[in-house]
mmCIF file of C-alpha atoms and ligand atoms in Angstrom:
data_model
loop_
_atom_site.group_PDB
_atom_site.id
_atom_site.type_symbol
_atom_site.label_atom_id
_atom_site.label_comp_id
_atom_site.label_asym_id
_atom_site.label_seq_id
_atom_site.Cartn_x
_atom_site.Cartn_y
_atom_site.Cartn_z
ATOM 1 C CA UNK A 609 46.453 51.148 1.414
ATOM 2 C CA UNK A 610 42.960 49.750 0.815
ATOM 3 C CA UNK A 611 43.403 49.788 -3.473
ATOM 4 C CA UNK A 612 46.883 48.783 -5.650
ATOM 5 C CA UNK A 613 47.523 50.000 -9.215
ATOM 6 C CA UNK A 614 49.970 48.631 -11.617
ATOM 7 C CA UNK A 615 50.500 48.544 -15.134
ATOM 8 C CA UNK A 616 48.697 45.596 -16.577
ATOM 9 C CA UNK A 617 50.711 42.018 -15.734
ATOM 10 C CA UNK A 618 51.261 38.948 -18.565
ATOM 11 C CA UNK A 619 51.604 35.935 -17.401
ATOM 12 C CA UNK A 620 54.800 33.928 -18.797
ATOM 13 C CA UNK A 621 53.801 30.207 -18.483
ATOM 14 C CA UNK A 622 50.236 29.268 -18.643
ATOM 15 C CA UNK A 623 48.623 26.328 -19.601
ATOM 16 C CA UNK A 624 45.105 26.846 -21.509
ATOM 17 C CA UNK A 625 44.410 23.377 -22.450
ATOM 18 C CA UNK A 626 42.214 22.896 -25.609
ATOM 19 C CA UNK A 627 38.200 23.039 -26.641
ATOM 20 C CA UNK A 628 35.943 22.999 -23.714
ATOM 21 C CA UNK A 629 38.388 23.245 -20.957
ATOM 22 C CA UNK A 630 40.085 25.972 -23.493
ATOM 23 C CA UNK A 631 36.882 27.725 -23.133
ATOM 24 C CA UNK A 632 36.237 27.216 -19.327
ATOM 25 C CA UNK A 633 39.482 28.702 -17.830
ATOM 26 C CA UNK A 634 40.487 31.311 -21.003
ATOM 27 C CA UNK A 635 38.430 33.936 -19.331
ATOM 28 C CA UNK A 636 39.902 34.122 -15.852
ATOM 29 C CA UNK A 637 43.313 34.863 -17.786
ATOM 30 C CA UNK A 638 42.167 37.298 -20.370
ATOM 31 C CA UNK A 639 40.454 39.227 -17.509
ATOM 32 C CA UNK A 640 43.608 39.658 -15.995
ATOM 33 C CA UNK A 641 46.190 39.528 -17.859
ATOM 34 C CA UNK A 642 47.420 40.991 -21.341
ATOM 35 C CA UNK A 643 49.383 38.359 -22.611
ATOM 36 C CA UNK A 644 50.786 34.629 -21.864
ATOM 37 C CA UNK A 645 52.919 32.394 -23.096
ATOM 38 C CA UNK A 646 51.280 29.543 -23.824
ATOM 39 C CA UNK A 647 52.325 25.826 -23.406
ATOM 40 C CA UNK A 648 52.407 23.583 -25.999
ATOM 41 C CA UNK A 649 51.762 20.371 -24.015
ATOM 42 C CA UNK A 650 48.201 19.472 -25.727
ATOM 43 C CA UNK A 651 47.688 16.429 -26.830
ATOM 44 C CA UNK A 652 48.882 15.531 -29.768
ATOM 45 C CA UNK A 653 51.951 18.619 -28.807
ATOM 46 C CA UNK A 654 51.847 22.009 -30.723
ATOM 47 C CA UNK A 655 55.346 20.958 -32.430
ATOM 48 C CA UNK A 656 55.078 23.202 -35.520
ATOM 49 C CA UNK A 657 54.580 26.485 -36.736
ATOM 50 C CA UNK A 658 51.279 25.479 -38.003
ATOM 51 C CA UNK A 659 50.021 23.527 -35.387
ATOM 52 C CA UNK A 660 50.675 26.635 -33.327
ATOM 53 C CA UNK A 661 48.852 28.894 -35.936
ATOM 54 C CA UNK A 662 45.827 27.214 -35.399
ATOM 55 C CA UNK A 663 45.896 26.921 -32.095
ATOM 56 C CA UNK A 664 46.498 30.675 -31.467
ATOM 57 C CA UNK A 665 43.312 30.798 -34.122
ATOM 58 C CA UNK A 666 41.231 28.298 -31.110
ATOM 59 C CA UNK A 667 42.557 30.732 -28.394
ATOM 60 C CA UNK A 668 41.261 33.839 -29.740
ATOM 61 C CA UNK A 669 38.282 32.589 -30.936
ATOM 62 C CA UNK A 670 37.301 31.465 -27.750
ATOM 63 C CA UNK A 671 37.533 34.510 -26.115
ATOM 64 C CA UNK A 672 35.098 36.620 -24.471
ATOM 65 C CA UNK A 673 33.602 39.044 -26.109
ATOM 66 C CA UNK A 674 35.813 42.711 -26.211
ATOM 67 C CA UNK A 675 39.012 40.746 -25.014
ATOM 68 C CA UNK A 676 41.848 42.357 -26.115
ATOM 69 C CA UNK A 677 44.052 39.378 -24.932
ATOM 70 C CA UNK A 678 47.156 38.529 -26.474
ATOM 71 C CA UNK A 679 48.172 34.551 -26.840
ATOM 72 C CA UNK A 680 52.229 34.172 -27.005
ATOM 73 C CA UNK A 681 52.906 30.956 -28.231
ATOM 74 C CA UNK A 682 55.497 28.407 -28.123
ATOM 75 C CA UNK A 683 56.822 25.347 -29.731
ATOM 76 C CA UNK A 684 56.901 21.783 -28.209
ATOM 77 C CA UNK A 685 60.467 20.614 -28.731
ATOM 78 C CA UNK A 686 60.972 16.894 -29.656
ATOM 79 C CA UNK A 687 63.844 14.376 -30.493
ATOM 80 C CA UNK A 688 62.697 15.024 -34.311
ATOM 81 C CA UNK A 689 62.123 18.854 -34.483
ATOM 82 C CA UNK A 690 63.610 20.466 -37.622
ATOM 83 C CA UNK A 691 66.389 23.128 -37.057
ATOM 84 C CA UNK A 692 64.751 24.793 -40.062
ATOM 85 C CA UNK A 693 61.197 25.302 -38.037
ATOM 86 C CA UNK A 694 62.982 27.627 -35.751
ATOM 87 C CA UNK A 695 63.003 30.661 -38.258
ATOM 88 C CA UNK A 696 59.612 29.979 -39.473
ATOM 89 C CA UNK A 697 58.749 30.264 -36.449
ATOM 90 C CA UNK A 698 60.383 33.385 -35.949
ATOM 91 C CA UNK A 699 58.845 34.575 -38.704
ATOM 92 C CA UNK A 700 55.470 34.029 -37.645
ATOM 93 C CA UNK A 701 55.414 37.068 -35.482
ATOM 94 C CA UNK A 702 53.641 34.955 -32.531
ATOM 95 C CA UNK A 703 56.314 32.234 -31.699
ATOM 96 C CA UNK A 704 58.084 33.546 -28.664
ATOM 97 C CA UNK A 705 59.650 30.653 -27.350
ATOM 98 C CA UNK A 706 60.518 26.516 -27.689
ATOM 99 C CA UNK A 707 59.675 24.589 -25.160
ATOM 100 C CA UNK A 708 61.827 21.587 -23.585
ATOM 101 C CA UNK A 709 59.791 19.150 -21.732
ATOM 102 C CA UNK A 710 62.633 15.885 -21.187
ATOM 103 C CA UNK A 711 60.362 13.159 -21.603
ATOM 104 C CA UNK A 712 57.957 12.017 -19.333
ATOM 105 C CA UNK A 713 59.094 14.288 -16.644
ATOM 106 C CA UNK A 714 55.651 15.956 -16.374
ATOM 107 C CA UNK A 715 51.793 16.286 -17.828
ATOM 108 C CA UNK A 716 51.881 15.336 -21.766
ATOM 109 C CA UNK A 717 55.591 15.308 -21.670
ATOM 110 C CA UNK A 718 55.618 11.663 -23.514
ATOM 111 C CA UNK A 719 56.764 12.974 -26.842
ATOM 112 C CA UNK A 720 59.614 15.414 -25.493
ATOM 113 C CA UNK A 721 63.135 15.221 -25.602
ATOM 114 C CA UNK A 722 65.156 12.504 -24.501
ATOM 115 C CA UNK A 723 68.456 13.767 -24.849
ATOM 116 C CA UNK A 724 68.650 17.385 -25.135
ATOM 117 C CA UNK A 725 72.960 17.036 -26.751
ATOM 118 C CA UNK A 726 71.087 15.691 -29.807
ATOM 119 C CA UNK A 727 68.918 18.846 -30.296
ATOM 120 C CA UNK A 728 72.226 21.135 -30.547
ATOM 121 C CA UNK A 729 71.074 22.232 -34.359
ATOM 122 C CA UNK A 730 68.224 23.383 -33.039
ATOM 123 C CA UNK A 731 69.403 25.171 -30.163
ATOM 124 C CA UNK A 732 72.186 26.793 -32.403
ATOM 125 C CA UNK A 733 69.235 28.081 -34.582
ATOM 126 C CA UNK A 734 67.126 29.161 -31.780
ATOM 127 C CA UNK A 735 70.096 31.344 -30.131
ATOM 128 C CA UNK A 736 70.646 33.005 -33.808
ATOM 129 C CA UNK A 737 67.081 33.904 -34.154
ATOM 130 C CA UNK A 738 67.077 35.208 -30.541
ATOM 131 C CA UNK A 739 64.402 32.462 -29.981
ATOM 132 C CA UNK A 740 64.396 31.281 -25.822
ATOM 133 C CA UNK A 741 64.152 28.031 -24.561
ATOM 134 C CA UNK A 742 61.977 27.736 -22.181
ATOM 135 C CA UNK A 743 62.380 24.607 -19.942
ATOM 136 C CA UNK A 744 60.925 21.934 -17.704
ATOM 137 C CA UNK A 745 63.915 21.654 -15.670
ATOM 138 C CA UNK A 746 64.060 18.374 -13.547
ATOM 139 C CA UNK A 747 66.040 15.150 -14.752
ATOM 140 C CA UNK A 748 63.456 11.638 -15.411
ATOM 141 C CA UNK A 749 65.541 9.061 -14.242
ATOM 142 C CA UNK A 750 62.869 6.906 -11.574
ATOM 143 C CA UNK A 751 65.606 6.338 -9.515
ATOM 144 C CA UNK A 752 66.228 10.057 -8.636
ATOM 145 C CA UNK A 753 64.612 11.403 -5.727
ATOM 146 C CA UNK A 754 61.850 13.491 -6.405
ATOM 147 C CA UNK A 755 62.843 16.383 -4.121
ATOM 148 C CA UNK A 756 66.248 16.000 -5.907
ATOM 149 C CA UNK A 757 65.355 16.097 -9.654
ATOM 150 C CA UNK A 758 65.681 19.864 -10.364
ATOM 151 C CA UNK A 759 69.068 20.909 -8.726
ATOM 152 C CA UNK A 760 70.386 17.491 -10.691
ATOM 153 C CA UNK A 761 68.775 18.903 -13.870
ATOM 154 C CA UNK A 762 70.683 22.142 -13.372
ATOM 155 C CA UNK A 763 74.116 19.625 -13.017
ATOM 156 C CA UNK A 764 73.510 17.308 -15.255
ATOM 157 C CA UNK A 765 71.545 19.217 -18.196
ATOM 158 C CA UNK A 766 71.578 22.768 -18.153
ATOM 159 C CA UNK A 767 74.742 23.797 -16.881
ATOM 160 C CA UNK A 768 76.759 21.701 -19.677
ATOM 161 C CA UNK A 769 73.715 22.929 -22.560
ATOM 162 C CA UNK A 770 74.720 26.616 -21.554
ATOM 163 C CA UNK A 771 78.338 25.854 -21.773
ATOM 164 C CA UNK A 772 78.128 24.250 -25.173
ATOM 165 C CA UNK A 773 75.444 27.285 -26.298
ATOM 166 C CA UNK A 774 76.067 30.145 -24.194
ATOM 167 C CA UNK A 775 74.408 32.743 -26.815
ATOM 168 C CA UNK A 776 70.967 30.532 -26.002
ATOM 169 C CA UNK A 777 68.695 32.783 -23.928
ATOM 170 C CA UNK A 778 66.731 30.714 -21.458
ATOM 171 C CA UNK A 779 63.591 31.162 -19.454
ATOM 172 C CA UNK A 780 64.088 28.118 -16.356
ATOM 173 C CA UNK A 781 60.116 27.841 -15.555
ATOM 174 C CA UNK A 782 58.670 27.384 -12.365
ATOM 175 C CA UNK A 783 61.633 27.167 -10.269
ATOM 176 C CA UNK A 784 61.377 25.642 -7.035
ATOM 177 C CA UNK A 785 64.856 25.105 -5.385
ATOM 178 C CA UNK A 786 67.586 27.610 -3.974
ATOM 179 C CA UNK A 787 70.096 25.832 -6.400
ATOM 180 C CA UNK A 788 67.933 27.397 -9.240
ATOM 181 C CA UNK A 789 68.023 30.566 -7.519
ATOM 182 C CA UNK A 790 71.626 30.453 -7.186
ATOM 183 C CA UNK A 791 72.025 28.997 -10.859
ATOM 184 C CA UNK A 792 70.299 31.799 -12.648
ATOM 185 C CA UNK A 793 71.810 34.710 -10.314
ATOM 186 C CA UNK A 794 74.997 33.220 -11.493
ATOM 187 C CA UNK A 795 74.681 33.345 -15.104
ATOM 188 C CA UNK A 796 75.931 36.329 -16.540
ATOM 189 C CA UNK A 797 73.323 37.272 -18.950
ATOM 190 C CA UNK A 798 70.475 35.957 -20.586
ATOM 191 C CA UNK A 799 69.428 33.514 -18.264
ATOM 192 C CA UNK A 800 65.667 34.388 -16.253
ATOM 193 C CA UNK A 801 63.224 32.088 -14.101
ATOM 194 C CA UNK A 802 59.037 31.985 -13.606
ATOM 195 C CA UNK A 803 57.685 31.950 -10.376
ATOM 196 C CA UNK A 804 54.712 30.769 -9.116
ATOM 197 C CA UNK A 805 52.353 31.557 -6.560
ATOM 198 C CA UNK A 806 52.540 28.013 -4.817
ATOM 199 C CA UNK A 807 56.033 27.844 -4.762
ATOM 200 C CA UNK A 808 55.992 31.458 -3.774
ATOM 201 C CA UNK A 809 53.337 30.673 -0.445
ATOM 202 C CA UNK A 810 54.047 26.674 0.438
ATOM 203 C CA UNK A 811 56.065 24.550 0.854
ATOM 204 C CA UNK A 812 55.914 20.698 0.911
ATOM 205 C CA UNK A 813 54.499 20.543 4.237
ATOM 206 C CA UNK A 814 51.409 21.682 2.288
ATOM 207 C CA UNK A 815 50.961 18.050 0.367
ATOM 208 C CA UNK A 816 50.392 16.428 3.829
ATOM 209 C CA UNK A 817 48.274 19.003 5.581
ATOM 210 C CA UNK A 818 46.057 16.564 7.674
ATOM 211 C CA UNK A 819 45.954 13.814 5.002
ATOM 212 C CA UNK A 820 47.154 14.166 1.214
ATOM 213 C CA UNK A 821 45.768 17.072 -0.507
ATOM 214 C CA UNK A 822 45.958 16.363 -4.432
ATOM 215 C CA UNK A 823 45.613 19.982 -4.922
ATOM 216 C CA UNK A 824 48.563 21.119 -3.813
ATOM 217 C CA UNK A 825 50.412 18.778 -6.369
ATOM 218 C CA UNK A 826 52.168 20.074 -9.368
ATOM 219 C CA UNK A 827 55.650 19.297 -10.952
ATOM 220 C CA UNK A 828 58.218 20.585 -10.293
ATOM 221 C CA UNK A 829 56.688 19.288 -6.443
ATOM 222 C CA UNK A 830 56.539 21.781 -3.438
ATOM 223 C CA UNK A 831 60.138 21.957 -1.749
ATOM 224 C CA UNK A 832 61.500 22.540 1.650
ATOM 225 C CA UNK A 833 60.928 25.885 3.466
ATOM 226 C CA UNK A 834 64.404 27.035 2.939
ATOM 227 C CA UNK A 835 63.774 26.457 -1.009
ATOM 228 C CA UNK A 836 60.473 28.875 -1.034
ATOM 229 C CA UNK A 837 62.734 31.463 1.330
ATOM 230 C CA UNK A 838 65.351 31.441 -1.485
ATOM 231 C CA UNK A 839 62.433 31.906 -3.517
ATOM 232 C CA UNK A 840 60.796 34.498 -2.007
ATOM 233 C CA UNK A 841 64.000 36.524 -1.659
ATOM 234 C CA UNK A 842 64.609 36.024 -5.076
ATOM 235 C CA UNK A 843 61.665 38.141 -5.851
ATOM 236 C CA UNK A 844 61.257 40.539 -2.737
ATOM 237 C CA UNK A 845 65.001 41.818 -4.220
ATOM 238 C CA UNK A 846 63.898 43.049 -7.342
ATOM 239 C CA UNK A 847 66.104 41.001 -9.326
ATOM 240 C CA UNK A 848 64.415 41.232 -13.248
ATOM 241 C CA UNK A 849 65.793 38.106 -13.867
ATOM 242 C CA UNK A 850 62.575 36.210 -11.302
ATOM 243 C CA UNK A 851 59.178 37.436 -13.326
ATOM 244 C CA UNK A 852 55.371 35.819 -12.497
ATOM 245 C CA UNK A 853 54.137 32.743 -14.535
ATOM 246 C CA UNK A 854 51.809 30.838 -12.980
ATOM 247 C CA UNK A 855 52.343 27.372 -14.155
ATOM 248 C CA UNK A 856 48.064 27.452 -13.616
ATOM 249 C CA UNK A 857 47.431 24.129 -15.321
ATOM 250 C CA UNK A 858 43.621 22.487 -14.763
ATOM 251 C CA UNK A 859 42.971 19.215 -14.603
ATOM 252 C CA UNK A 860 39.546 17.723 -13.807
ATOM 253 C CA UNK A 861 38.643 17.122 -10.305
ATOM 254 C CA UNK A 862 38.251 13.289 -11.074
ATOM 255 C CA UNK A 863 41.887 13.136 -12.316
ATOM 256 C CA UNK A 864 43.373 14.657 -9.480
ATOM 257 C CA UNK A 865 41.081 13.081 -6.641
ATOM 258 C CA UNK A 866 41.942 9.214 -7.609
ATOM 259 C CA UNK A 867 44.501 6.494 -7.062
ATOM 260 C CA UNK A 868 47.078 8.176 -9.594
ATOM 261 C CA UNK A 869 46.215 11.647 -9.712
ATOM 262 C CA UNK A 870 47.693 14.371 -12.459
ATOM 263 C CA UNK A 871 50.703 17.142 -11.725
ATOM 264 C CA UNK A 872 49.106 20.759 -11.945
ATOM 265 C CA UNK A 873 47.617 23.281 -9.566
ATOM 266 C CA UNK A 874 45.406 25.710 -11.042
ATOM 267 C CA UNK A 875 45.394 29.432 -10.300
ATOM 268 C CA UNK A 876 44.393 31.355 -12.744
ATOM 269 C CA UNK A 877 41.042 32.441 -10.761
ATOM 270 C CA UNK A 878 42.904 34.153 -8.424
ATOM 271 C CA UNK A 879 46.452 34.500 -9.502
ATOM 272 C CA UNK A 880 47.315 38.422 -9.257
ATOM 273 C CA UNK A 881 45.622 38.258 -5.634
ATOM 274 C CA UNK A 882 47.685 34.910 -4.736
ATOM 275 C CA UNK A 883 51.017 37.277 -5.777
ATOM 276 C CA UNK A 884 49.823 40.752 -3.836
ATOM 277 C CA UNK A 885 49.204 38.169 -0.993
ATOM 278 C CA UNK A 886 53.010 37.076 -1.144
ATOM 279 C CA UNK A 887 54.364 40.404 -1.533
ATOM 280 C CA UNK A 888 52.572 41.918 1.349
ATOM 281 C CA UNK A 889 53.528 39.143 3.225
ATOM 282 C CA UNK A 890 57.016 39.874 2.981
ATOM 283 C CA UNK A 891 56.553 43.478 3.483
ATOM 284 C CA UNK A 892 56.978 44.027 -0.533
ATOM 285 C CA UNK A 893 53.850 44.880 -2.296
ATOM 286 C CA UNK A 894 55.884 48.156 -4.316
ATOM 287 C CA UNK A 895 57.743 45.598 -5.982
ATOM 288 C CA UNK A 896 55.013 43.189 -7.321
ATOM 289 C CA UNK A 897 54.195 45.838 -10.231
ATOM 290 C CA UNK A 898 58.132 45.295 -11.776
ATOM 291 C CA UNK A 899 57.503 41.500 -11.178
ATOM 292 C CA UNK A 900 54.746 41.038 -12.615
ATOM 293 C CA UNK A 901 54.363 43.753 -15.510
ATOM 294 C CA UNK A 902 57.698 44.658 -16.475
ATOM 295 C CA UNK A 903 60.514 42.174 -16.532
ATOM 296 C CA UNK A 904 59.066 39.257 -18.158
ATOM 297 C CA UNK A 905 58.494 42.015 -21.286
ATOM 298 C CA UNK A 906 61.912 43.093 -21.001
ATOM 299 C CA UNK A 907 63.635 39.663 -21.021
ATOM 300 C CA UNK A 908 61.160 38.522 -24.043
ATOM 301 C CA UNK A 909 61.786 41.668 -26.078
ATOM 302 C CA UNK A 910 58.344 42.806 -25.823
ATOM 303 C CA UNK A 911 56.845 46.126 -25.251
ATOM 304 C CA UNK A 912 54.868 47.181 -21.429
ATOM 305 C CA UNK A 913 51.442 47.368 -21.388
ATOM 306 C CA UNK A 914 49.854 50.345 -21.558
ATOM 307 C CA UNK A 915 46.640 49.648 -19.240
ATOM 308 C CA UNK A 916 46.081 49.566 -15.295
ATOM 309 C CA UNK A 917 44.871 47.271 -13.565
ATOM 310 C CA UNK A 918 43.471 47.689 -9.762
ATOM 311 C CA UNK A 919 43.327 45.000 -7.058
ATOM 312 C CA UNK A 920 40.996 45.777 -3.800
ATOM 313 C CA UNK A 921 41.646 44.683 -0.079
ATOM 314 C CA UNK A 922 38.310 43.153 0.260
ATOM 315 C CA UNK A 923 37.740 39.308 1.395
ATOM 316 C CA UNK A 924 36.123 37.059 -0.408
ATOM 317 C CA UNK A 925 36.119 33.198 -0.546
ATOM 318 C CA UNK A 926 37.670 30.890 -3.692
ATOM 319 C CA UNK A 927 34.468 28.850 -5.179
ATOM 320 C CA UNK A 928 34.989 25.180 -4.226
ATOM 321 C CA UNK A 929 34.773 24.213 -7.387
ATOM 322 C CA UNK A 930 34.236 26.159 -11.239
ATOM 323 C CA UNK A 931 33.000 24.161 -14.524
ATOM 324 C CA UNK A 932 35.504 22.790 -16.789
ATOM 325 C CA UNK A 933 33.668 21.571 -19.790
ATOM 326 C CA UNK A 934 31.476 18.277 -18.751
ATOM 327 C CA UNK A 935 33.826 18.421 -15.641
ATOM 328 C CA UNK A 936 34.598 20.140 -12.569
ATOM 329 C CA UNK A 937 37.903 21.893 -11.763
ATOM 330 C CA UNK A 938 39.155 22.552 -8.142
ATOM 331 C CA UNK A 939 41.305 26.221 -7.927
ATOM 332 C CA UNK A 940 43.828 26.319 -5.308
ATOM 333 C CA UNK A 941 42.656 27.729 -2.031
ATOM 334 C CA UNK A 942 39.381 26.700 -2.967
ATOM 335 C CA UNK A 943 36.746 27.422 -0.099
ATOM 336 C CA UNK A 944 39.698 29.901 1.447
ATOM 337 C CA UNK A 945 39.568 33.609 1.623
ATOM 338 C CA UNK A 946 41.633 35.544 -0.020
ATOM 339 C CA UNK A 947 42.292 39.696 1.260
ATOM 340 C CA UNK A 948 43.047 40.700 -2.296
ATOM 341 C CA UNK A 949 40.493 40.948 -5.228
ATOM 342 C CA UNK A 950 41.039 42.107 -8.611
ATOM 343 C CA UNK A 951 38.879 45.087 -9.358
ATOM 344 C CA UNK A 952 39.400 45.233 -13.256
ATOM 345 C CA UNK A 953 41.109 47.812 -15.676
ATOM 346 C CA UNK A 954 41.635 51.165 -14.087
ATOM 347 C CA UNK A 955 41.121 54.403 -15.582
HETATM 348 C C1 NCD B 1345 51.657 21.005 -15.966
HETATM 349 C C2 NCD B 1345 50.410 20.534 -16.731
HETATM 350 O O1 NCD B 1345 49.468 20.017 -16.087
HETATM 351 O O2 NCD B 1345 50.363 20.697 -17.942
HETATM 352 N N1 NCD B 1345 51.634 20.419 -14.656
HETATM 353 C C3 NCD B 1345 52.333 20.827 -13.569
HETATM 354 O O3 NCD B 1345 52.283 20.143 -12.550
HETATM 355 N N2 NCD B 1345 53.039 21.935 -13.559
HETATM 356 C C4 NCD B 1345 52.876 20.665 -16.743
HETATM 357 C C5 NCD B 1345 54.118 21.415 -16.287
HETATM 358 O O4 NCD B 1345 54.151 22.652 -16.281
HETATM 359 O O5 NCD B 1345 55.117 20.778 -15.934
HETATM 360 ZN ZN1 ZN B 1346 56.664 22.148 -16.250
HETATM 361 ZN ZN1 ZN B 1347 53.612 24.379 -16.736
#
């Protein structure tokens, strides 16, 4: 099989960033991809209805030419958010999710939550408007081991929050661990994960891969190879509840590269080709079309996609390097060949 068609993916957790670096990686997603959900960790956060108005308003005026791109967006969820803002946002038509980030557990997560049992109003008001929560789900306390910080999230945070608000639907982003696995298979509705492609293809043997590689660094961190097996099963099966979001979240190569370098990989160059190249690997490319283009609309409510996309065995090698406003921004696998490439819309 030299060509794959599937009905055009979305992509449901992408960062875009803002102005220059808005307008540097925006067209790698719109080109493949119909939708995303958008994070709302800019700087100042995207806490309001408004603020997320006119973002959405930045997005789509900074894309290409012809794009017919859709930006989902989402709310940044703080110790002060108003239980009221959840039906305005509802209202809006182009909310489709709030976002927990517990504070300073990752990238611009300063002004997020630091004790989710206070934000019950708000959740109650999010699970009557059928509004997810999409979450960050590892636990902040420094004295937690890294590796550790997601399955005691799941313990500590999210177990009890879905026992005290079980009608809340939740989206548990970019998991990394078999206890998430296990967690979500075990809810019994309502409950879905993201995936990405570097959890999907690495594990943390990947940080240390001759010498510390600052591009393989994102949050929730790389886990042991049993975690990205658990993974990988996870989506191989065909479960709906495991759907593609990237996580692909640029930084500038000087912030990575340096004495305390910034969480985020960035794969949005590459990122359908990244997912064939998992799926073939485990002997499952007929199921990357479901995972990719058809549960993540089905758990959000939202209709499939009507286009086709194509991807074409053909090798070709990752820049090292694209422009990122005045900076430079390093894609994963950069320099590496790839045996997938996207080939555009198909007719
Ligand atoms: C993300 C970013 O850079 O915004 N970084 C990351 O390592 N994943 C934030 C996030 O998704 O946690
Ligand atoms: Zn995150
Ligand atoms: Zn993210």
């Amino acid at each position: 099989m030299d060509t794959l068609s599937i009905r055009q993916p979305d992509d449901w957790h992408l960062h875009l960033r803002d102005g220059d670096a808005l307008r540097a990686v925006l067209p790698h997603t719109a080109t493949q991809f119909a939708r995303a959900i958008v994070m709302p960790n800019l700087k100042p956060p995207v806490t309001t209805t408004a603020l997320a108005r006119a973002y959405r308003d930045r997005i789509l005026a900074a894309l290409p030419a012809g794009s017919l791109f859709t930006p989902l967006m989402t709310l940044y969820l703080t110790d002060r958010t108003d239980p009221a803002e959840i039906a305005t946002a509802r209202g809006s038509g182009f909310v489709h999710g709030c976002k927990l980030y517990p504070a300073g557990a990752t990238t611009n997560s300063d002004s997020g939550v630091t004790d989710i049992r206070r934000l019950d109003a708000v959740l109650e008001a999010m699970a009557d408007a059928g509004m997810p929560l999409l979450v960050h789900g590892e636990v902040t306390q420094p004295e937690v081991d890294v590796f550790d910080r997601e399955a005691r999230f799941i313990d500590e945070v999210l177990a009890p929050l879905r026992a005290r608000v079980p009608r809340l639907r939740i989206v548990f982003e970019h998991v990394t661990t078999k206890a998430a696995v296990d967690f979500v298979r075990a809810q019994a509705e309502g409950v879905a994960a993201t995936l990405t492609p570097q959890h999907l293809a690495m594990n943390r043997n990947a940080l240390f891969t001759g010498g510390i590689r600052p591009h393989h660094y994102c949050l929730p961190v790389l886990k042991r190879e049993r975690d990205r097996v658990a993974l990988l099963e996870a989506v191989v099966g065909g479960d709906p509840r495991f759907f593609l979001g990237t996580d692909s979240a640029p930084h500038a190569r000087h912030t990575k590269e340096t004495t305390c370098g910034c969480a985020g990989i960035y794969s949005a160059h590459a990122a359908l080709e990244l997912y064939a190249a998992v799926f073939e690997q485990a002997g499952a490319l007929p199921r990357l079309e479901a995972f990719a283009s058809e549960f993540g609309p089905r758990f959000y409510g939202l209709p499939l996609n009507d286009a086709r996309v194509m991807l074409r065995r053909e090798s070709w090698t990752v820049p090292e390097e694209y422009p990122f406003g005045a900076d430079r921004l390093v894609p994963l696998h950069a320099g590496q060949t790839l045996g997938w490439r996207f080939a555009g819309k198909a007719r």
